[in-house]
Coordinates of C-alpha atoms and ligand atoms in Angstrom, one line a residue:
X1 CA 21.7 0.8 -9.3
X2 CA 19.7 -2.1 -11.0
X3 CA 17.5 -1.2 -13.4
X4 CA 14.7 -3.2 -15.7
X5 CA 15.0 -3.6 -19.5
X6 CA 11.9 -4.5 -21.2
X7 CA 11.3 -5.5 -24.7
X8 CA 7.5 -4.6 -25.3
X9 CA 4.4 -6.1 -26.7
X10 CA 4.6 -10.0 -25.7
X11 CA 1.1 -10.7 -24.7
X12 CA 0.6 -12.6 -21.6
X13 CA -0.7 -15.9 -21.0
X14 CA -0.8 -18.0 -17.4
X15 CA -1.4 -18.2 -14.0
X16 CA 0.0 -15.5 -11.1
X17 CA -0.4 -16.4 -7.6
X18 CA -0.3 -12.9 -5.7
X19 CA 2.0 -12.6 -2.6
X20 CA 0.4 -11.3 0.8
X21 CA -0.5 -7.2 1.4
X22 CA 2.4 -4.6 2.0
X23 CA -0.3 -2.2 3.6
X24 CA -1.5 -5.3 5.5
X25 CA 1.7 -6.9 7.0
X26 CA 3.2 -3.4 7.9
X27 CA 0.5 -2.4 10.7
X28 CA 0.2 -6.1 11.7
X29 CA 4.0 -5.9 12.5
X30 CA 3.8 -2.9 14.3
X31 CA 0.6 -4.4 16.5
X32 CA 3.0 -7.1 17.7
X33 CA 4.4 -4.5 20.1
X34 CA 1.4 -4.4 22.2
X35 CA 2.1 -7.7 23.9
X36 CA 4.8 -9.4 25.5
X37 CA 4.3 -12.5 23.4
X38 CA 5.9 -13.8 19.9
X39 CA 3.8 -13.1 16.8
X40 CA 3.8 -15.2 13.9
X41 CA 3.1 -13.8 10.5
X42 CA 2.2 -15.8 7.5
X43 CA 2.4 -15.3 3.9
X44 CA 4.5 -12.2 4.5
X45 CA 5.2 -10.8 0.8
X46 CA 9.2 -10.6 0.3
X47 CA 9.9 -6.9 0.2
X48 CA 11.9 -4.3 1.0
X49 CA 9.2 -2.5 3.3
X50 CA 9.1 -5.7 5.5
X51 CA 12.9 -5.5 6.2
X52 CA 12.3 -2.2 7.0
X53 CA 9.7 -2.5 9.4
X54 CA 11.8 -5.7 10.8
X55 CA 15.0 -3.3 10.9
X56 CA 12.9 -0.6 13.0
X57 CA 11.5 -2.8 15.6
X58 CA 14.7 -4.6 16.3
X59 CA 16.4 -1.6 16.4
X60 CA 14.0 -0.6 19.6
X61 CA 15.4 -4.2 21.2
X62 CA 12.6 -7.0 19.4
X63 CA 13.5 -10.4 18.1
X64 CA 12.2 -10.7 13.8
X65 CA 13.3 -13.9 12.9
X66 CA 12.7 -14.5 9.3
X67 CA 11.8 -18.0 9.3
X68 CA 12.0 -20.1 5.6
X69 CA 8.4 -20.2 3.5
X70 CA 7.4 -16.8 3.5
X71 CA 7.0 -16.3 7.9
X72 CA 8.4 -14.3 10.2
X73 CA 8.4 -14.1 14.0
X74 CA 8.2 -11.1 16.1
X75 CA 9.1 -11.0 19.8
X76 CA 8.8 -7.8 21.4
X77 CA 9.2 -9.3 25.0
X78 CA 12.7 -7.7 24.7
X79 CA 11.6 -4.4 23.2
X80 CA 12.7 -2.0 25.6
X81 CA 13.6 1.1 23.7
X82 CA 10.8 3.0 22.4
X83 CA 12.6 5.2 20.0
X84 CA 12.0 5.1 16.3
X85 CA 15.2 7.0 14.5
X86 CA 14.8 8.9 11.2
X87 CA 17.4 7.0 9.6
X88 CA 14.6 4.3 9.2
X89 CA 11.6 5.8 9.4
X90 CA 12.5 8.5 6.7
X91 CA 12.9 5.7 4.5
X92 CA 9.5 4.3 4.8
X93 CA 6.5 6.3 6.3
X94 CA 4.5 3.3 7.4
X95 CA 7.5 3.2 10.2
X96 CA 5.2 5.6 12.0
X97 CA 2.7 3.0 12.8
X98 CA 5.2 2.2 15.9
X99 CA 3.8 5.4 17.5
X100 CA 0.7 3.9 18.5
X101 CA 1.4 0.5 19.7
X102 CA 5.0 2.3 21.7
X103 CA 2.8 4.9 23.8
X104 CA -0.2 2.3 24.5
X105 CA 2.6 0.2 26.0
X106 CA 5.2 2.2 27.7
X107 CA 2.9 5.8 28.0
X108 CA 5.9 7.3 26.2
X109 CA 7.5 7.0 22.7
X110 CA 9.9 8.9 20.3
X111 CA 9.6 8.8 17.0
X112 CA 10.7 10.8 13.9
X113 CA 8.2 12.4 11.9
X114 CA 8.1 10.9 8.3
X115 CA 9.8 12.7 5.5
X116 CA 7.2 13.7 2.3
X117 CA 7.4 11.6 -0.7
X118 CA 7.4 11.8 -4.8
X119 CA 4.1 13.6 -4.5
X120 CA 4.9 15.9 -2.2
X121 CA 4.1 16.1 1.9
X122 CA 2.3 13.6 3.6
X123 CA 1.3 15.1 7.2
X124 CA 0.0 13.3 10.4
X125 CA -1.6 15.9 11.6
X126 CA -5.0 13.7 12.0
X127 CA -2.8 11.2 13.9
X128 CA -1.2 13.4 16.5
X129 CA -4.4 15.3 17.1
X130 CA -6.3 12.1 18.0
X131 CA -3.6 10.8 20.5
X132 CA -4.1 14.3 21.8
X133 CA -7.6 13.5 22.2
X134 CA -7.0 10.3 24.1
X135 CA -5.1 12.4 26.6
X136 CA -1.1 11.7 25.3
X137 CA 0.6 14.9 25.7
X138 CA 2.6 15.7 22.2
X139 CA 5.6 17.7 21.7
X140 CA 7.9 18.1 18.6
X141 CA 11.2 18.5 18.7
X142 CA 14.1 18.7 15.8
X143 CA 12.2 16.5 13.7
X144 CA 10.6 13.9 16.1
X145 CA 7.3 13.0 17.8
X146 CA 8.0 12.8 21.9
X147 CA 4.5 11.6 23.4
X148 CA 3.9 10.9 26.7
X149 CA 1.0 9.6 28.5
X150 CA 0.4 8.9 32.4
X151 CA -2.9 7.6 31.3
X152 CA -5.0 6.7 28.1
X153 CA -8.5 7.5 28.2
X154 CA -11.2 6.9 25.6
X155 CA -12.9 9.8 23.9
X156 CA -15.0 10.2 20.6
X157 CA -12.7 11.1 17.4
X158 CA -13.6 12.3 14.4
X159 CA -11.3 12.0 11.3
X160 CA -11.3 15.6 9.1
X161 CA -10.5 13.0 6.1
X162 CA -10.5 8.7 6.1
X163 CA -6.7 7.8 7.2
X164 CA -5.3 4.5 6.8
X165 CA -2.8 5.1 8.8
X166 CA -4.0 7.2 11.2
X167 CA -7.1 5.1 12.0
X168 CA -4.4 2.2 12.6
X169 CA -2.1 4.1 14.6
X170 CA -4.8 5.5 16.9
X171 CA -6.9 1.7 17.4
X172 CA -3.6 0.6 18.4
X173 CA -3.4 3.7 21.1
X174 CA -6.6 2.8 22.2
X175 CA -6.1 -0.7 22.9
X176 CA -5.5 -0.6 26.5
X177 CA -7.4 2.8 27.0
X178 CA -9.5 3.6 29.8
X179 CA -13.2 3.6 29.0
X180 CA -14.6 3.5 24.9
X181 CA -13.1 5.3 22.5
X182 CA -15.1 6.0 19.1
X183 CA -13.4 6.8 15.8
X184 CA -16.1 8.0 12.9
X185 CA -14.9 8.5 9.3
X186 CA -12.5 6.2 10.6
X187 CA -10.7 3.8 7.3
X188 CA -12.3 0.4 6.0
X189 CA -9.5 -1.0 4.1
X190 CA -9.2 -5.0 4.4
X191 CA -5.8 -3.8 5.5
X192 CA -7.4 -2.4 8.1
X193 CA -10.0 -4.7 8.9
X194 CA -7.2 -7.4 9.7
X195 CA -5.2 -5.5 11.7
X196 CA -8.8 -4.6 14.0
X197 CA -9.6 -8.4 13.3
X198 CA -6.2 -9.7 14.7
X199 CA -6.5 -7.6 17.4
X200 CA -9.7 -8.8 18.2
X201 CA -8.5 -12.6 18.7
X202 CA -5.9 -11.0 21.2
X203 CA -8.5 -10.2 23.2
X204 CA -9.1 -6.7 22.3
X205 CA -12.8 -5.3 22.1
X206 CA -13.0 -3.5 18.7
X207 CA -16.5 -2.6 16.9
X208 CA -17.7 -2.1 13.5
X209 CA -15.0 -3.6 11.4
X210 CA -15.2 -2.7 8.0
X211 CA -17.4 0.1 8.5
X212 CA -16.3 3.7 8.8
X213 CA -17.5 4.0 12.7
X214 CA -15.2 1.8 15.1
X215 CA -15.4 1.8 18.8
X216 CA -12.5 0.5 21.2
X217 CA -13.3 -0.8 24.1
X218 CA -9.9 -0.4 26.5
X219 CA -9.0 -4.1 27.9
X220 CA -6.0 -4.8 30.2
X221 CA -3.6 -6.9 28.1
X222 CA -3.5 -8.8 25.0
X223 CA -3.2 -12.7 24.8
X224 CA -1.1 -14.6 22.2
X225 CA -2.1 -16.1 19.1
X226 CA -0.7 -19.0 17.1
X227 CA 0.0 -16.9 14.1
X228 CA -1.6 -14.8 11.8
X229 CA -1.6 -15.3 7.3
X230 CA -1.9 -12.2 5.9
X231 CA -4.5 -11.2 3.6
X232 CA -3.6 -10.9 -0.5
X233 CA -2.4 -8.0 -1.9
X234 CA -5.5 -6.0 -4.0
X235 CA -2.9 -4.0 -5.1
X236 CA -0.2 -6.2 -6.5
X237 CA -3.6 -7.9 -8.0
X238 CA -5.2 -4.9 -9.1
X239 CA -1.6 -4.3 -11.1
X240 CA -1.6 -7.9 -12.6
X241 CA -5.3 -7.6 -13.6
X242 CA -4.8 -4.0 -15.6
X243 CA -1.5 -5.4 -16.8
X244 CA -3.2 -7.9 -18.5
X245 CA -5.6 -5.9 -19.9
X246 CA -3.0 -3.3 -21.4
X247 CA -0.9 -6.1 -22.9
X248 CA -3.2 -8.7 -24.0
X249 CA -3.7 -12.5 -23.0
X250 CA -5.0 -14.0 -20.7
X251 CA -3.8 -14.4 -16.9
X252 CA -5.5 -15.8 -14.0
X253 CA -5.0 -14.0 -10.9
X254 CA -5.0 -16.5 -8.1
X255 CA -4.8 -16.0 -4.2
X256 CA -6.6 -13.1 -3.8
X257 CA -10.3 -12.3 -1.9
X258 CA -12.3 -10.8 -5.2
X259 CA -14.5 -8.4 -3.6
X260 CA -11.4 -6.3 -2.5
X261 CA -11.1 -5.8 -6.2
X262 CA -14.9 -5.0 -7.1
X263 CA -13.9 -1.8 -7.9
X264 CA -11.2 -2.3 -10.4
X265 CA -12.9 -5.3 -11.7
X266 CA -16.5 -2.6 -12.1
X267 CA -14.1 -0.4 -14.0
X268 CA -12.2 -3.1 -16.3
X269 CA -15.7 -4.1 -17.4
X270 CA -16.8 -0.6 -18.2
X271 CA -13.4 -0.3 -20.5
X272 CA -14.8 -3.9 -22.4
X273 CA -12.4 -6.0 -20.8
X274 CA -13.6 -9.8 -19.6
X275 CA -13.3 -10.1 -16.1
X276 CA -13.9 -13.6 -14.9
X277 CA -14.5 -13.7 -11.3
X278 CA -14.2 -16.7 -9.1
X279 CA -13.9 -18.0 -5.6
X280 CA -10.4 -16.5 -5.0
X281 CA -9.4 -15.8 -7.7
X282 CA -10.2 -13.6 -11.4
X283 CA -9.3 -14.3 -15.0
X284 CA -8.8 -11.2 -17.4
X285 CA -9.0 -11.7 -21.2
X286 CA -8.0 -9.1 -23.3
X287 CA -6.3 -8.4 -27.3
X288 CA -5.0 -5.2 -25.7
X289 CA -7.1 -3.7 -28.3
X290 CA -10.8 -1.9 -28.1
X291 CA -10.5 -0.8 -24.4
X292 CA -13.4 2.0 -24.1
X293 CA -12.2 5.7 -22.7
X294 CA -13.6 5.4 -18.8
X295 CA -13.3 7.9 -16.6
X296 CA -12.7 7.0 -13.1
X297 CA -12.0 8.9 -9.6
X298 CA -10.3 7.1 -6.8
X299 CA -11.8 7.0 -3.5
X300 CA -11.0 5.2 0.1
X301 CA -12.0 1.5 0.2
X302 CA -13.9 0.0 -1.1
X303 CA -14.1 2.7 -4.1
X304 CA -11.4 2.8 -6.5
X305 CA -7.8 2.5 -4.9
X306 CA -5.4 5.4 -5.4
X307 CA -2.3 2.9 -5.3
X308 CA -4.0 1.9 -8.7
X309 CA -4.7 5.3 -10.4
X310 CA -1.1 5.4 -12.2
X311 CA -1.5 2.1 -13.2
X312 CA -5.2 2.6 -14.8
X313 CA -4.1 5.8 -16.4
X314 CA -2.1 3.6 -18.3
X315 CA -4.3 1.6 -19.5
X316 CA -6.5 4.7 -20.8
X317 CA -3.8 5.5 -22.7
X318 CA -4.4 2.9 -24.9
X319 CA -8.4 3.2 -24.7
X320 CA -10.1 5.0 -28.2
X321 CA -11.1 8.2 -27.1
X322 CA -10.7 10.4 -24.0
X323 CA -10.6 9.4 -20.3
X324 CA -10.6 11.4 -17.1
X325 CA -8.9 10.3 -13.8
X326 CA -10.1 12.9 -10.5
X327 CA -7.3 12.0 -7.8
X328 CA -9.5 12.5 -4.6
X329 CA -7.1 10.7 -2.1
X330 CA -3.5 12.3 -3.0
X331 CA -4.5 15.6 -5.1
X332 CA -0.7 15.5 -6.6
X333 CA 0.1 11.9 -7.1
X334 CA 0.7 12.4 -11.0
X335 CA 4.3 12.2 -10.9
X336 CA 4.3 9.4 -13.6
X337 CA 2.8 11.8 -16.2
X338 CA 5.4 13.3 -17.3
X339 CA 7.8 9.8 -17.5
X340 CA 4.5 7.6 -18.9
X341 CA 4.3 11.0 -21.6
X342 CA 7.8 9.9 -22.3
X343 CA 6.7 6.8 -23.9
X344 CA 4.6 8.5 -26.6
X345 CA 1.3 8.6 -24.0
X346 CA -1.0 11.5 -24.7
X347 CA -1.7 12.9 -21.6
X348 CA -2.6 16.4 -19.9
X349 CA -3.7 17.8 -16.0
X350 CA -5.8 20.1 -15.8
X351 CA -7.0 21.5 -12.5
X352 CA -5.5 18.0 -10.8
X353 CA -7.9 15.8 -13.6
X354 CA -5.9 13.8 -15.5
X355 CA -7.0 13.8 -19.1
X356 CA -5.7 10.9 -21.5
X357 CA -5.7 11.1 -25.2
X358 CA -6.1 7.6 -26.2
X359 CA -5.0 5.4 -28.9
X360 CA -1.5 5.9 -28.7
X361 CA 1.0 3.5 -29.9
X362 CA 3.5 3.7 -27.0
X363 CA 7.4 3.5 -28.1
X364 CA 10.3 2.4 -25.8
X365 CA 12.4 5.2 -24.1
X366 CA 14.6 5.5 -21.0
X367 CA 12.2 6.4 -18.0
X368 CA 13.0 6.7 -14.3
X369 CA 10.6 5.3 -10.9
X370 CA 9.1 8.1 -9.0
X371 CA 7.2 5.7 -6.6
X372 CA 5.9 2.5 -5.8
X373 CA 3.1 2.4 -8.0
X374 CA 4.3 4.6 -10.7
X375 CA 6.9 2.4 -11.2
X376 CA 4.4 -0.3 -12.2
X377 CA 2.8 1.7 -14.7
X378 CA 5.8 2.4 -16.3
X379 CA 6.4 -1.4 -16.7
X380 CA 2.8 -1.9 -18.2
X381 CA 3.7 0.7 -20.6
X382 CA 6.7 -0.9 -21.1
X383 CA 5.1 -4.1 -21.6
X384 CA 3.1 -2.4 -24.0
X385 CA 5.4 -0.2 -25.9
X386 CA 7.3 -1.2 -29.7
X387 CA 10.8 -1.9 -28.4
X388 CA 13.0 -1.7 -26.0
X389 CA 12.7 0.4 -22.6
X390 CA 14.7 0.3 -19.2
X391 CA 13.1 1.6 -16.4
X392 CA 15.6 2.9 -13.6
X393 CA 15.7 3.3 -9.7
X394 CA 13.3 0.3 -9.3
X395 CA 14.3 0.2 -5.8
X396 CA 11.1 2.0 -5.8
X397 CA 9.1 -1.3 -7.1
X398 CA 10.8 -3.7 -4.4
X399 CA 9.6 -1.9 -1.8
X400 CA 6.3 -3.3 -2.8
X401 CA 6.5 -5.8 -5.4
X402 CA 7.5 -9.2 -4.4
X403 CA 9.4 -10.3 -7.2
X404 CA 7.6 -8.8 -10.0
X405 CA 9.7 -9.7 -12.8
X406 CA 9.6 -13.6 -12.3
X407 CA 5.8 -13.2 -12.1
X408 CA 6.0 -11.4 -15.0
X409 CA 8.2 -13.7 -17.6
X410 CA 6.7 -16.5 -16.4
X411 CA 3.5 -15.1 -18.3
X412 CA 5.5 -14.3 -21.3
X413 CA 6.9 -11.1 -20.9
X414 CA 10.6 -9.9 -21.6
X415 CA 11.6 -8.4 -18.6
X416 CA 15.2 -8.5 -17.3
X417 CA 16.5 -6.7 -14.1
X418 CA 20.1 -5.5 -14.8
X419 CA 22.7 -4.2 -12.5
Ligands
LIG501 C1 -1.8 4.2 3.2 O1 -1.0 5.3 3.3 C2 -1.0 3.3 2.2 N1 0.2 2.9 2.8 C3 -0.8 4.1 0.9 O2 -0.2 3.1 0.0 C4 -2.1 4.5 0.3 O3 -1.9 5.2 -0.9 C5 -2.9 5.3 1.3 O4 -3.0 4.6 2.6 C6 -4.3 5.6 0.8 O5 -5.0 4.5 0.6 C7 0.3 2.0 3.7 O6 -0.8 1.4 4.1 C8 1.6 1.6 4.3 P1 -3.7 8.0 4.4 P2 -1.3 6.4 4.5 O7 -3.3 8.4 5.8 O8 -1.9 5.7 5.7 C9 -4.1 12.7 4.2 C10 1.5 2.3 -1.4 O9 1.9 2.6 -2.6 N2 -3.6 12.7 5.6 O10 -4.9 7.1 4.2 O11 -0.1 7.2 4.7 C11 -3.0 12.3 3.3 O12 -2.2 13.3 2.9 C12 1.2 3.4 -0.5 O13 1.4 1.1 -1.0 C13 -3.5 13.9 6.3 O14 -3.8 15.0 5.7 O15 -2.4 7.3 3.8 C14 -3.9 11.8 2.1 O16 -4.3 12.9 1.3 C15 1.3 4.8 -1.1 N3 -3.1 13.9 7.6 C16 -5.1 11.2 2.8 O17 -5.2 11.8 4.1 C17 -2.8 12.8 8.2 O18 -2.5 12.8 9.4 C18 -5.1 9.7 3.0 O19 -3.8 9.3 3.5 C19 -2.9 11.5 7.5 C20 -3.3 11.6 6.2

């Protein structure tokens, strides 16, 4: 299994342009079910979730042609099969966004229930109670979602928590519903917002974007559209941003839409960190030195994103004094404590706060990916650390990383993937 080696401390100096959104392209995939008609997807970010997701709906009889310069094309005019196996969806849970778009079209779909992940289970309990709610009748059996609908009809949902993937899988039920349906404490992620946007210049007739209220309007079909870019990825940004701070240098993140990041950008300038912000893109300046101790708590959009938290805690870790981190979205996703503690980082949980000791002089070790986003944490520390570190099973960072470590050494850092 490849694996990273990392030689630590190199400052970084440059430009990054960030690849398109993992949490965006996903659901935008899935929506192309809804219509008989090719979908074309630009800037789609070269990762091993998209393959997935490509895998999965070919598998149920579509057409993904990956086409050259970062596009792909979807034709679901041949799906016919509207079965979603565990084998692929246990690998990647945002599989389950088929279930939506599958009974909306055919008023029946089977599809495996995801499995947990690093941090331990990850229900859709808000999902299947909503398409309950819109009249699809839900069974489970060994280990898969059968739901079957005569009829769709609108009704008023209310999420018990915000769901990104719930409130995408249930807009895309919804599409072709009978009557208005209205979901409150519903999610406002851009990732969200262009999925209900795209949507929208099919022909569908979907209120409030970006707010935390949105009401479908049922409609009878969905019209094409030439193609659809997808948005930058605030997370891959969010990364290169705190990396940069962490190291030292100074990087301009280009490609991205800046308010996505106010957040992280609000938080970098409470630690003393110069944040430049411009049209689309931000400059972070930093010695890697005199970061102040900020506490922080993640929260759904547009507060501070929990895909970041590992990646921040980090970067505390290096900060003089004290920080806290509160994990409101995912009240276990600390796995990377105990590999990040590995590299001489300070830090303790106590009643699910994170509390960082800063001012540690991080040292190379052999650490091992838990998740996504853990994993790039461990290369900031790695980035940061006095000699060398290899980082393994970073078949966790291609899922959602598109081609981190040329990004990376073209700023200056010593990264090499090994096999
Ligand atoms: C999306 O996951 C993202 N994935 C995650 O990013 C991200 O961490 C998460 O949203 C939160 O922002 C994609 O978009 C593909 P949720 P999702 O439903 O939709 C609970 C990454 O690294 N919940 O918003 O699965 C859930 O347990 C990944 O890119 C229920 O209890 O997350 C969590 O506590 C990791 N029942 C909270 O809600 C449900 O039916 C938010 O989860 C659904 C969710």
């Amino acid at each position: 299994m490849d694996y990273f080696e990392i030689n630590g401390r190199k400052s970084l100096h440059g430009e990054v342009k960030i690849s398109g959104a993992k949490n965006a392209v996903l659901p935008l995939m899935a929506a192309a079910i809804l219509n008989n008609k090719k979908l074309q997807i630009l800037n789609v970010p070269f990762l091993s979730d998209s393959a997935t997701m490509a895998k999965l709906l070919e598998s149920m009889g579509a057409k993904v042609h990956f086409d050259p310069n970062n596009s792909i094309t979807v034709d679901s005019s041949s799906l016919d099969n509207p079965f979603a196996s565990y084998d692929l969806v246990k690998t990647m849970r945002a599989s389950f966004y088929v279930l939506g778009p599958l009974i909306a079209k055919f008023g029946y779909a089977k599809v495996s229930l995801p499995g947990g992940c690093a941090w331990g289970p990850r229900p859709v309990d808000f999902h299947l109670e909503a398409l309950k709610a819109l009249g699809v009748d839900i069974k489970i059996e060994n280990g898969y979602v059968i739901a079957t609908a005569k009829k769709i009809t609108g009704n008023t949902i209310h999420f018990p928590k915000i769901s990104v993937g719930a409130t995408g899988n249930v807009v895309m039920t919804a599409i072709f519903a009978k009557g208005v349906t209205t979901l409150t404490n519903a999610a406002a992620e851009p990732e969200i917002q262009q999925l209900c946007n795209m949507l929208n210049s099919m022909g569908a007739k979907i209120d409030g974007i970006g707010s935390n209220t949105l009401t479908i309007t049922g409609v009878q079909s969905l019209n094409s559209i030439d193609s659809i870019s997808v948005i930058p990825d605030r997370i891959e940004a969010g990364t290169f941003m705190i990396a940069t701070a962490a190291v030292g240098g100074k990087v301009k993140i280009k490609n991205i839409i800046p308010e996505h990041l106010d957040s992280v950008s609000n938080c970098l300038k409470k630690a003393q960190v110069q944040v430049d912000i411009g049209a689309d893109f931000i400059i972070i300046e930093s010695d890697g030195s005199n970061i102040a101790p900020t506490d922080m708590e993640t929260n759904e959009y547009p507060g501070f994103p929990t895909d970041l938290q590992a990646q921040w805690m980090m970067l505390m870790c290096l900060a003089k004094g004290v920080s806290t981190i509160k994990e409101n979205i995912y009240y276990d996703r600390f796995t990377h404590i105990m590999e990040l503690n590995r590299l001489n980082c300070d830090i303790k949980l106590e009643n699910s706060i994170a509390r960082i000791q800063g001012n540690q002089n991080l040292v190379g070790a052999d650490v091992m990916s838990t998740d996504i986003r853990a994993s790039a944490a461990l290369i900031i520390a790695a980035l940061c650390a006095k000699g060398k570190t290899t980082i393994s099973r970073i078949y966790h960072i291609d899922r959602g990383y598109d081609k981190i470590e040329e990004k990376l050494s073209i700023l200056g850092a010593e990264i090499i993937r090994r096999k």
